[in-house]
PDB file of C-alpha atoms in Angstrom:
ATOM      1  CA  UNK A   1       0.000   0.000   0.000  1.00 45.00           C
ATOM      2  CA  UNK A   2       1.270   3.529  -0.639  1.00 47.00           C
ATOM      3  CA  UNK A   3       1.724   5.811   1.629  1.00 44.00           C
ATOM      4  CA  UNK A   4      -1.256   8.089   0.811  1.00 42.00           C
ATOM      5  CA  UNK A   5       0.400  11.517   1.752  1.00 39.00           C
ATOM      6  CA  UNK A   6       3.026  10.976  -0.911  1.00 38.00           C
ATOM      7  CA  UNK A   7      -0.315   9.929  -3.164  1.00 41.00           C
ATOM      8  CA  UNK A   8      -1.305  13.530  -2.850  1.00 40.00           C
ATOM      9  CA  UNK A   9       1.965  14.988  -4.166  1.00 44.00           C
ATOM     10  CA  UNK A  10       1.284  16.481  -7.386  1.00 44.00           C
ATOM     11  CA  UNK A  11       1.685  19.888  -9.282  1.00 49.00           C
ATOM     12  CA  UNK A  12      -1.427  20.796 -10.944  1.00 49.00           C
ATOM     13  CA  UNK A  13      -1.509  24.078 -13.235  1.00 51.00           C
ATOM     14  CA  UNK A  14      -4.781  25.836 -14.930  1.00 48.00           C
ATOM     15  CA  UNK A  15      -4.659  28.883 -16.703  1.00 49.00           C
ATOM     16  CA  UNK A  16      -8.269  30.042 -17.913  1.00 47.00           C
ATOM     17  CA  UNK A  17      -9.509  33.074 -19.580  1.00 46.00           C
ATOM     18  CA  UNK A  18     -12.772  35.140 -18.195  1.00 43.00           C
ATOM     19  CA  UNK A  19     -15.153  32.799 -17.506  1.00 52.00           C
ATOM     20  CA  UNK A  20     -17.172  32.593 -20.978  1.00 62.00           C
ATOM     21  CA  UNK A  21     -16.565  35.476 -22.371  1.00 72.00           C
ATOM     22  CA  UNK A  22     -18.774  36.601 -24.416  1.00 77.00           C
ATOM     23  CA  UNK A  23     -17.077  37.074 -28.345  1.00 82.00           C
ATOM     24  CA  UNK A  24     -19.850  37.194 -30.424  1.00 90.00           C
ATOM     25  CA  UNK A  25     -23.439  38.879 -30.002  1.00 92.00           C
ATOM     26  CA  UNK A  26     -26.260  39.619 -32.059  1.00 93.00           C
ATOM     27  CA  UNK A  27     -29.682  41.971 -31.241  1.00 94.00           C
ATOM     28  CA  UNK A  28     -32.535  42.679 -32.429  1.00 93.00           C
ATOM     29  CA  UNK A  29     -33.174  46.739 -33.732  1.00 91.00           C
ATOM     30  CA  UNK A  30     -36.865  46.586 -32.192  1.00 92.00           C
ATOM     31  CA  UNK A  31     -37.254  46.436 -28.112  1.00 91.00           C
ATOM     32  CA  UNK A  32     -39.659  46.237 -25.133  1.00 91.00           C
ATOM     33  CA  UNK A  33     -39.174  47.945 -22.245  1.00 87.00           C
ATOM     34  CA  UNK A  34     -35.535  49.939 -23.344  1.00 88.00           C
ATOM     35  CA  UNK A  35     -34.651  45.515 -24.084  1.00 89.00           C
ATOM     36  CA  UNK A  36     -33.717  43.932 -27.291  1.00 93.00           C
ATOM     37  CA  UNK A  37     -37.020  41.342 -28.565  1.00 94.00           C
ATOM     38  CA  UNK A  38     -33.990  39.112 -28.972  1.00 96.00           C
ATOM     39  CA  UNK A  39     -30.337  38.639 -28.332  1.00 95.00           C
ATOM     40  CA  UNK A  40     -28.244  35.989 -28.969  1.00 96.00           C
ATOM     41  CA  UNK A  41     -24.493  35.550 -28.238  1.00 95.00           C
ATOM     42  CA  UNK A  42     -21.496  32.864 -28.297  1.00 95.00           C
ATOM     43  CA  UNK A  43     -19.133  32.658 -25.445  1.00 92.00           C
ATOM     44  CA  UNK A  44     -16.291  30.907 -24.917  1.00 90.00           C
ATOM     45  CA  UNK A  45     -14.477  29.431 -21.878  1.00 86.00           C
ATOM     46  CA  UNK A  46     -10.444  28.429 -22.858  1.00 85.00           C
ATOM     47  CA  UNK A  47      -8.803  26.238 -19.743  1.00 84.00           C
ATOM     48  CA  UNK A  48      -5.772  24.826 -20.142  1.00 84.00           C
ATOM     49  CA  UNK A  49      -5.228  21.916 -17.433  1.00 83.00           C
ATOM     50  CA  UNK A  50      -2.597  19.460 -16.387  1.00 82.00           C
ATOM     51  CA  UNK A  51      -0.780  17.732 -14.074  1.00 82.00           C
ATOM     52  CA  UNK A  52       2.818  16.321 -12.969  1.00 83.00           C
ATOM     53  CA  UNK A  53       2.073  13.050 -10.861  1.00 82.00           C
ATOM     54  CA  UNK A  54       5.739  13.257  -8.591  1.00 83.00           C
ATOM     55  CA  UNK A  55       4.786   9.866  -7.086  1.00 79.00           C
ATOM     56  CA  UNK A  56       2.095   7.608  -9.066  1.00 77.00           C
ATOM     57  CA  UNK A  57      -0.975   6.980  -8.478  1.00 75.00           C
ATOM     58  CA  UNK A  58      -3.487   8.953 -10.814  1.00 75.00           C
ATOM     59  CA  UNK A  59      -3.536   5.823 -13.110  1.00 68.00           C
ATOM     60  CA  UNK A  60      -3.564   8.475 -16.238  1.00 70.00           C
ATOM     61  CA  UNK A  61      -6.054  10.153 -15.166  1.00 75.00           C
ATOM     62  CA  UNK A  62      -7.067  13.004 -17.175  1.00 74.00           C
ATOM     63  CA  UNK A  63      -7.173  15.252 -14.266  1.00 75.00           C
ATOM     64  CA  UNK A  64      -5.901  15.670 -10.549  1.00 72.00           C
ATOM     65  CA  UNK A  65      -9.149  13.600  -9.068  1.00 70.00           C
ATOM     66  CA  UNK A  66      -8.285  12.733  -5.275  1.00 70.00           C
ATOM     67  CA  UNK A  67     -11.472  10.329  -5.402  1.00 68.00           C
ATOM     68  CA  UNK A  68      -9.468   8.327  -8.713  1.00 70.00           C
ATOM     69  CA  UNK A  69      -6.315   8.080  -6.178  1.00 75.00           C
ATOM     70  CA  UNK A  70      -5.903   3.730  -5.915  1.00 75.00           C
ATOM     71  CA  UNK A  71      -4.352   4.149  -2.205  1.00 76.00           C
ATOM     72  CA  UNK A  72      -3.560   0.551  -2.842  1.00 78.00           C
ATOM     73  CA  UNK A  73      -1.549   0.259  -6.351  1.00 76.00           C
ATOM     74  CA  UNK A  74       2.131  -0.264  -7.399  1.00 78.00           C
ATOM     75  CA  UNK A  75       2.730   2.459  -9.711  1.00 76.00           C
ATOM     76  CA  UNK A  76       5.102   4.920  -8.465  1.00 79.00           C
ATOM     77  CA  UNK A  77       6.147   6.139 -11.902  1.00 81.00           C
ATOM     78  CA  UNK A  78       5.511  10.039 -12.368  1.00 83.00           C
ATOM     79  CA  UNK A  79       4.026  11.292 -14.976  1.00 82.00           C
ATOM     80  CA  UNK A  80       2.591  14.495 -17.170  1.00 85.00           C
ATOM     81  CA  UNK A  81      -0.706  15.216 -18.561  1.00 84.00           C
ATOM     82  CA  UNK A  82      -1.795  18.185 -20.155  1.00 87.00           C
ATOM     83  CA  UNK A  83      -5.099  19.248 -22.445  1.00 88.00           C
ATOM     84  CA  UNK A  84      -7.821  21.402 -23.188  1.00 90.00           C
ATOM     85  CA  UNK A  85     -10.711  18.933 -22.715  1.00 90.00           C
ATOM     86  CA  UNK A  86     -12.202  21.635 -20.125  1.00 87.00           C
ATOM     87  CA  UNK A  87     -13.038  24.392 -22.353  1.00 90.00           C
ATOM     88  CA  UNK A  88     -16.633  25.533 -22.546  1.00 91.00           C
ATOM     89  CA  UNK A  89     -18.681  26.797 -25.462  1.00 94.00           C
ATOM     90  CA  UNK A  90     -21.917  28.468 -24.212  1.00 94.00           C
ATOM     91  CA  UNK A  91     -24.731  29.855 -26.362  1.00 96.00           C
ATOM     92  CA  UNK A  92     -27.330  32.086 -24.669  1.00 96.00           C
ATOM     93  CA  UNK A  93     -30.238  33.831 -25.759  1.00 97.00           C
ATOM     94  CA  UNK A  94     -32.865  35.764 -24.330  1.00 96.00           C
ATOM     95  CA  UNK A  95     -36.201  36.253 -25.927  1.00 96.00           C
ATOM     96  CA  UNK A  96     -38.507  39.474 -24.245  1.00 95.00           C
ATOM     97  CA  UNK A  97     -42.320  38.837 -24.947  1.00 93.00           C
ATOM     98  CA  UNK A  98     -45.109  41.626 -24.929  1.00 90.00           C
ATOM     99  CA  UNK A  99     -46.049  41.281 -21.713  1.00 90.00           C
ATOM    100  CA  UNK A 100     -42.102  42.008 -20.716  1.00 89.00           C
ATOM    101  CA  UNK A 101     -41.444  38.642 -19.338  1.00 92.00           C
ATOM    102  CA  UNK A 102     -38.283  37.091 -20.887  1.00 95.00           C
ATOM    103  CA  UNK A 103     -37.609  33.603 -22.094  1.00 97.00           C
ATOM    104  CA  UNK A 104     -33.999  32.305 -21.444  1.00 97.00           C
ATOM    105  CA  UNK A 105     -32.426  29.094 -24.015  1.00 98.00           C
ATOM    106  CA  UNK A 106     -28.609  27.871 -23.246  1.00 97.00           C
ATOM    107  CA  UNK A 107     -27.003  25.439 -25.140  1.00 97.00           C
ATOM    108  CA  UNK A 108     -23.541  24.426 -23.734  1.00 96.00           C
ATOM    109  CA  UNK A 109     -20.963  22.404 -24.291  1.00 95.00           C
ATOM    110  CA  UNK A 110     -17.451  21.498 -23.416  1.00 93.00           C
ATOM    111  CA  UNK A 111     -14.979  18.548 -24.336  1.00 93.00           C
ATOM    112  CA  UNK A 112     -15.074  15.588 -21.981  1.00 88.00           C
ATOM    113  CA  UNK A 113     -16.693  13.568 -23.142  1.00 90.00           C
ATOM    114  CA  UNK A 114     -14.055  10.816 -23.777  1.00 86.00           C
ATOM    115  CA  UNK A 115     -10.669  12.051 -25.988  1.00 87.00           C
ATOM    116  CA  UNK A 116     -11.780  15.453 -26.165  1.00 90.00           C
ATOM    117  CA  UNK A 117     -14.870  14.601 -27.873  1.00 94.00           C
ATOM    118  CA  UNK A 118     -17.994  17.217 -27.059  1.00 96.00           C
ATOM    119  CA  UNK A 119     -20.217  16.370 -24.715  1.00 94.00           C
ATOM    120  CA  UNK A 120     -23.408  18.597 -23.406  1.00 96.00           C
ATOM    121  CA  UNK A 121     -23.714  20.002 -20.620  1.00 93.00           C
ATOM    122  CA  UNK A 122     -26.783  22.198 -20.537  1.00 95.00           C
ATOM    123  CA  UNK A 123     -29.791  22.549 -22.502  1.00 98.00           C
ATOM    124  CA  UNK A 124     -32.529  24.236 -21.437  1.00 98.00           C
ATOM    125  CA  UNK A 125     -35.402  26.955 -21.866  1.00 98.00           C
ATOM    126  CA  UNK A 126     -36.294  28.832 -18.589  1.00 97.00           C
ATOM    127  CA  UNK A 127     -39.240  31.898 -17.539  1.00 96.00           C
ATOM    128  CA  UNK A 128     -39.995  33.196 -14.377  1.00 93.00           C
ATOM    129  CA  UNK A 129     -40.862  30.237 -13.030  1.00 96.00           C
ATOM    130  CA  UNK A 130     -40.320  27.909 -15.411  1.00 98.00           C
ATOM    131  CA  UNK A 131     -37.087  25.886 -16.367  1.00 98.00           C
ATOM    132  CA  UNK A 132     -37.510  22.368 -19.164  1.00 98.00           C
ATOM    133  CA  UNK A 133     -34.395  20.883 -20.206  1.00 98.00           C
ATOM    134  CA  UNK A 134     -31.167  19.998 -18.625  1.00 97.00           C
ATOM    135  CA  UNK A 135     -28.485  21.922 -16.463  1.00 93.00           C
ATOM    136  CA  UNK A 136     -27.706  21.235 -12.626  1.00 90.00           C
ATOM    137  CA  UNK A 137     -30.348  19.214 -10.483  1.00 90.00           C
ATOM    138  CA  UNK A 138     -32.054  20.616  -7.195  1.00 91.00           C
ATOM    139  CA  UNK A 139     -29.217  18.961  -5.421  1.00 88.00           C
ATOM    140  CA  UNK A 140     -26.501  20.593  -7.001  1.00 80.00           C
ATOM    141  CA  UNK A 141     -25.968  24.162  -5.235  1.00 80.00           C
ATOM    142  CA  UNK A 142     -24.395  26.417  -7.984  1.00 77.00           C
ATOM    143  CA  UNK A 143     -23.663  29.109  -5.229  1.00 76.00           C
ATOM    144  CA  UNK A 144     -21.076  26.513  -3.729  1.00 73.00           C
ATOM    145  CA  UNK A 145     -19.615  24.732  -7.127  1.00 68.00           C
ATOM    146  CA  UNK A 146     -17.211  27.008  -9.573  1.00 61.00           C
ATOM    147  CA  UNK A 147     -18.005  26.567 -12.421  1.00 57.00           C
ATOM    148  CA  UNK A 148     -14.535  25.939 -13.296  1.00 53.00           C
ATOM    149  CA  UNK A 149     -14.122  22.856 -10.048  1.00 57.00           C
ATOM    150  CA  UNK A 150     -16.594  20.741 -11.512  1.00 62.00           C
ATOM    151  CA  UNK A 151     -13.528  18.447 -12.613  1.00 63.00           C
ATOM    152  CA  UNK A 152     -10.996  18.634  -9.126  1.00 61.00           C
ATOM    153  CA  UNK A 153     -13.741  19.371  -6.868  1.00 55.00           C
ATOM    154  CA  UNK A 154     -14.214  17.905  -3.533  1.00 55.00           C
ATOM    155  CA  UNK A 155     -13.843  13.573  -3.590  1.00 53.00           C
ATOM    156  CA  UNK A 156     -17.719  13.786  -3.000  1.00 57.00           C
ATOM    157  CA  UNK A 157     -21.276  15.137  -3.747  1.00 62.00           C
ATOM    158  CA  UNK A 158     -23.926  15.339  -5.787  1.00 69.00           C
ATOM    159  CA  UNK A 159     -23.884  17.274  -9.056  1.00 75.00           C
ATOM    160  CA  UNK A 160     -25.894  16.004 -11.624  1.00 83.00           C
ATOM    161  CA  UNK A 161     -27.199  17.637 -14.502  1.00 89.00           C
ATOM    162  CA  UNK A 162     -30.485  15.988 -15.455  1.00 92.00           C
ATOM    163  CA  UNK A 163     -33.428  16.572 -17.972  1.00 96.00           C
ATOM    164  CA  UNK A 164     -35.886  18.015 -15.913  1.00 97.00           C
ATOM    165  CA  UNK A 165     -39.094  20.493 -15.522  1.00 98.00           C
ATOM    166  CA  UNK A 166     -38.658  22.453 -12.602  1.00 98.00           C
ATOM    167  CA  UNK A 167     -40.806  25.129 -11.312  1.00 98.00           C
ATOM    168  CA  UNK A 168     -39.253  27.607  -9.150  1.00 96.00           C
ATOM    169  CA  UNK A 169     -41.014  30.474  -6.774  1.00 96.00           C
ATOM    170  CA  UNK A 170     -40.704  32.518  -3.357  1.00 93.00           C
ATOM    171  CA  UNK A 171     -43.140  32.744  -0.796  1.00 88.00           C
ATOM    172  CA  UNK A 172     -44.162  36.285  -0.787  1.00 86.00           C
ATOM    173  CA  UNK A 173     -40.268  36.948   0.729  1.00 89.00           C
ATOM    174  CA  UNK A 174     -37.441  37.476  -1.495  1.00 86.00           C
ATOM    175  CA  UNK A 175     -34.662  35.720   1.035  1.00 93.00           C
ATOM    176  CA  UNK A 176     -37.488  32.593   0.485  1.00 95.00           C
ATOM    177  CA  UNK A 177     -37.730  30.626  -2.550  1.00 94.00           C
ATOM    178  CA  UNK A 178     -38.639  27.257  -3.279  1.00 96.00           C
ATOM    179  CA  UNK A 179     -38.038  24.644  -6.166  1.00 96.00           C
ATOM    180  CA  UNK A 180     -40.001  21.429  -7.133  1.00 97.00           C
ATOM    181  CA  UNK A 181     -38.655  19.861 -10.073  1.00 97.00           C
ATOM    182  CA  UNK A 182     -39.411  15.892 -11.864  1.00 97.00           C
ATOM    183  CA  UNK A 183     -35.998  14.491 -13.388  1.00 95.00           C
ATOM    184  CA  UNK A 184     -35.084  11.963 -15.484  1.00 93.00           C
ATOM    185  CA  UNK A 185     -33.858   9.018 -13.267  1.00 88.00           C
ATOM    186  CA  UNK A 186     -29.900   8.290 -13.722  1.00 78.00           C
ATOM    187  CA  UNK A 187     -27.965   6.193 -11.954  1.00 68.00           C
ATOM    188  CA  UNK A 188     -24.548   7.546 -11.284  1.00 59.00           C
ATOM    189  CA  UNK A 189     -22.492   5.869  -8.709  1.00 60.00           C
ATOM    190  CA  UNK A 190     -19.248   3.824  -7.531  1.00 62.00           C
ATOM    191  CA  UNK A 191     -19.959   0.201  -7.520  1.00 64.00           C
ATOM    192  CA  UNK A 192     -18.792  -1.870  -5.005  1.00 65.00           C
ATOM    193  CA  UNK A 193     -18.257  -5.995  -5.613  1.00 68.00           C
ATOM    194  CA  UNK A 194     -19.038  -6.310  -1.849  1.00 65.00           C
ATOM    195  CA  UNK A 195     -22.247  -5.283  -2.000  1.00 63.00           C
ATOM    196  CA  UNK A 196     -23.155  -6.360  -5.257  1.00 66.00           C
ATOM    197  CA  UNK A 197     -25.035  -9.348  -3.801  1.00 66.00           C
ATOM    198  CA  UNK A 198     -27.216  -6.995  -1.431  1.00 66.00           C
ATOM    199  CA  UNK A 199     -28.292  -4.771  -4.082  1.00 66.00           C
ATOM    200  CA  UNK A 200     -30.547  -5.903  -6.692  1.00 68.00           C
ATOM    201  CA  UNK A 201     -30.848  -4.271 -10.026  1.00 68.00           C
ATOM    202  CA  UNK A 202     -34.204  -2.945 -11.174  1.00 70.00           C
ATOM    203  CA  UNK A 203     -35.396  -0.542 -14.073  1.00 78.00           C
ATOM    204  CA  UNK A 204     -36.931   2.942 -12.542  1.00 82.00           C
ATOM    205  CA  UNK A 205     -40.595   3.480 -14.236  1.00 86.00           C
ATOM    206  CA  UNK A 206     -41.132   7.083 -12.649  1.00 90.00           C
ATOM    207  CA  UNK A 207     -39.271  10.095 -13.098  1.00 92.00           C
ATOM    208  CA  UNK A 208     -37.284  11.384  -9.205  1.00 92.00           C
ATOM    209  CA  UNK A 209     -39.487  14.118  -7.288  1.00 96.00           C
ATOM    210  CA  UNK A 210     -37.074  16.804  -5.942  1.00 95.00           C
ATOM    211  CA  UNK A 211     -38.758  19.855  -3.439  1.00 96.00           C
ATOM    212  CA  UNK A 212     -35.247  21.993  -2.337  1.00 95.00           C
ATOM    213  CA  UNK A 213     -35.678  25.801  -0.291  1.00 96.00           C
ATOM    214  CA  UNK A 214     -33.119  27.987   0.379  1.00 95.00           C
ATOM    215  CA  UNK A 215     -32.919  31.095   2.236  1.00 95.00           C
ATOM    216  CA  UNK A 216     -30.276  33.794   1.190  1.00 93.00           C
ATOM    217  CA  UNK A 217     -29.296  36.333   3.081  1.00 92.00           C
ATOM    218  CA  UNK A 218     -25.942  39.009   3.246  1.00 91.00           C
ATOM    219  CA  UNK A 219     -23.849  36.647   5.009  1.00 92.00           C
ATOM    220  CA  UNK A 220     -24.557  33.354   2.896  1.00 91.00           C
ATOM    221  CA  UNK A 221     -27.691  30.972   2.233  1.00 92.00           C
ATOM    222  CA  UNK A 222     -29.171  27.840   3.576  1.00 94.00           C
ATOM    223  CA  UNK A 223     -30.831  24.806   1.816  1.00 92.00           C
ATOM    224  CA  UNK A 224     -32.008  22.196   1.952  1.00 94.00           C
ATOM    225  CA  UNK A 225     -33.240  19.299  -0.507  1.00 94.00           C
ATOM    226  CA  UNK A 226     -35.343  16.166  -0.501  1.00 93.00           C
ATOM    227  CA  UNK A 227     -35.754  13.599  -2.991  1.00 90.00           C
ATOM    228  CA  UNK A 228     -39.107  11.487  -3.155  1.00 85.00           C
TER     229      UNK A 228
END
């Protein structure tokens, strides 16, 4: 077994430019309320990332994941990986209706999803209250998760991003606001040979319930989330 705090010994680097910067963007001449009808624009998120593994034990991993760390291999050799597989592409657009409301579409995308190939990441068409499509789950607290962590984050959690419809409100209080949302059901978790025999594998025929509230306030926010 290795000793884990030699495991842990690695030099990571990430340079990144603004996060998605917006380079291209396009407007409507007519408006509502002083606001384009419709906008549309194309940002782009560049992150270089890489690591040099001193002592072994990423297993060529494509980035410095302490959950990936085998505590219990053999490979001490060191060794260097670098990319670009963490780039973003975003496209937003923002459509304002007579009444004033405004509908939101994102599309985005970066590159991991195997190789560098794309893989999406959100897709979805929110109102006021309304959000259909896919982006984070009610469990996954944006205000907590950089955008930029998602790969090196902490060795646990829950961040999905699921196709949902989620309806979100307050209760007459702006610091209050509540979300109930139905998600497609994905399964997304270590398995262990152990308890292979305890568990028994079975099709889901319902989409997951999810309620979450938060509270926000000047020094931080609270919240919490069920699933049914």
């Amino acid at each position: 077994m290795k000793n884990l705090s030699s495991l842990c010994v690695a030099l990571t680097l990430s340079f990144i430019t603004f996060s998605q910067e917006r380079y291209l963007t396009i407007s409507s001449k007519d408006s509502i309320n002083n606001q384009p009808k419709f906008k549309t624009s194309l940002g782009f998120n560049m992150k270089l990332n890489g690591y040099y593994d001193v002592f072994g034990g990423l297993n060529e991993s494509e980035t410095f994941n302490v959950g990936m760390i085998n505590v219990f291999g053999t490979d001490n050799s060191s060794s260097l990986h670098v990319d670009l597989y963490q780039s973003q592409i975003n496209w937003t657009s923002h459509f304002v209706l007579e009444n004033g409301k405004t509908l939101k579409s994102v599309v985005e995308t970066d590159f991991w999803g195997g190789n560098g190939h794309m893989r999406l990441r959100k897709a979805y068409i929110e109102s006021e209250h309304w959000q259909v499509g896919q982006t984070w789950n009610n469990f996954g607290d944006e205000d907590l998760w950089p955008n930029i962590m998602e790969w090196e984050g902490p060795p646990s959690g829950v961040w999905l991003r699921t196709p949902h419809v989620k309806y979100t409100n307050s209760f007459k209080n702006p610091n209050w606001f509540y979300q109930i949302s139905l998600e497609a059901p994905i399964t997304d978790y270590n398995r262990f040979d152990e308890l292979e025999p305890l568990v028994e594998e079975t099709n889901q025929t319902t989409p997951d319930l999810t309620f979450a509230i938060s509270y926000k306030s000047k020094w931080g926010h609270i919240r919490a989330v069920s699933l049914f």
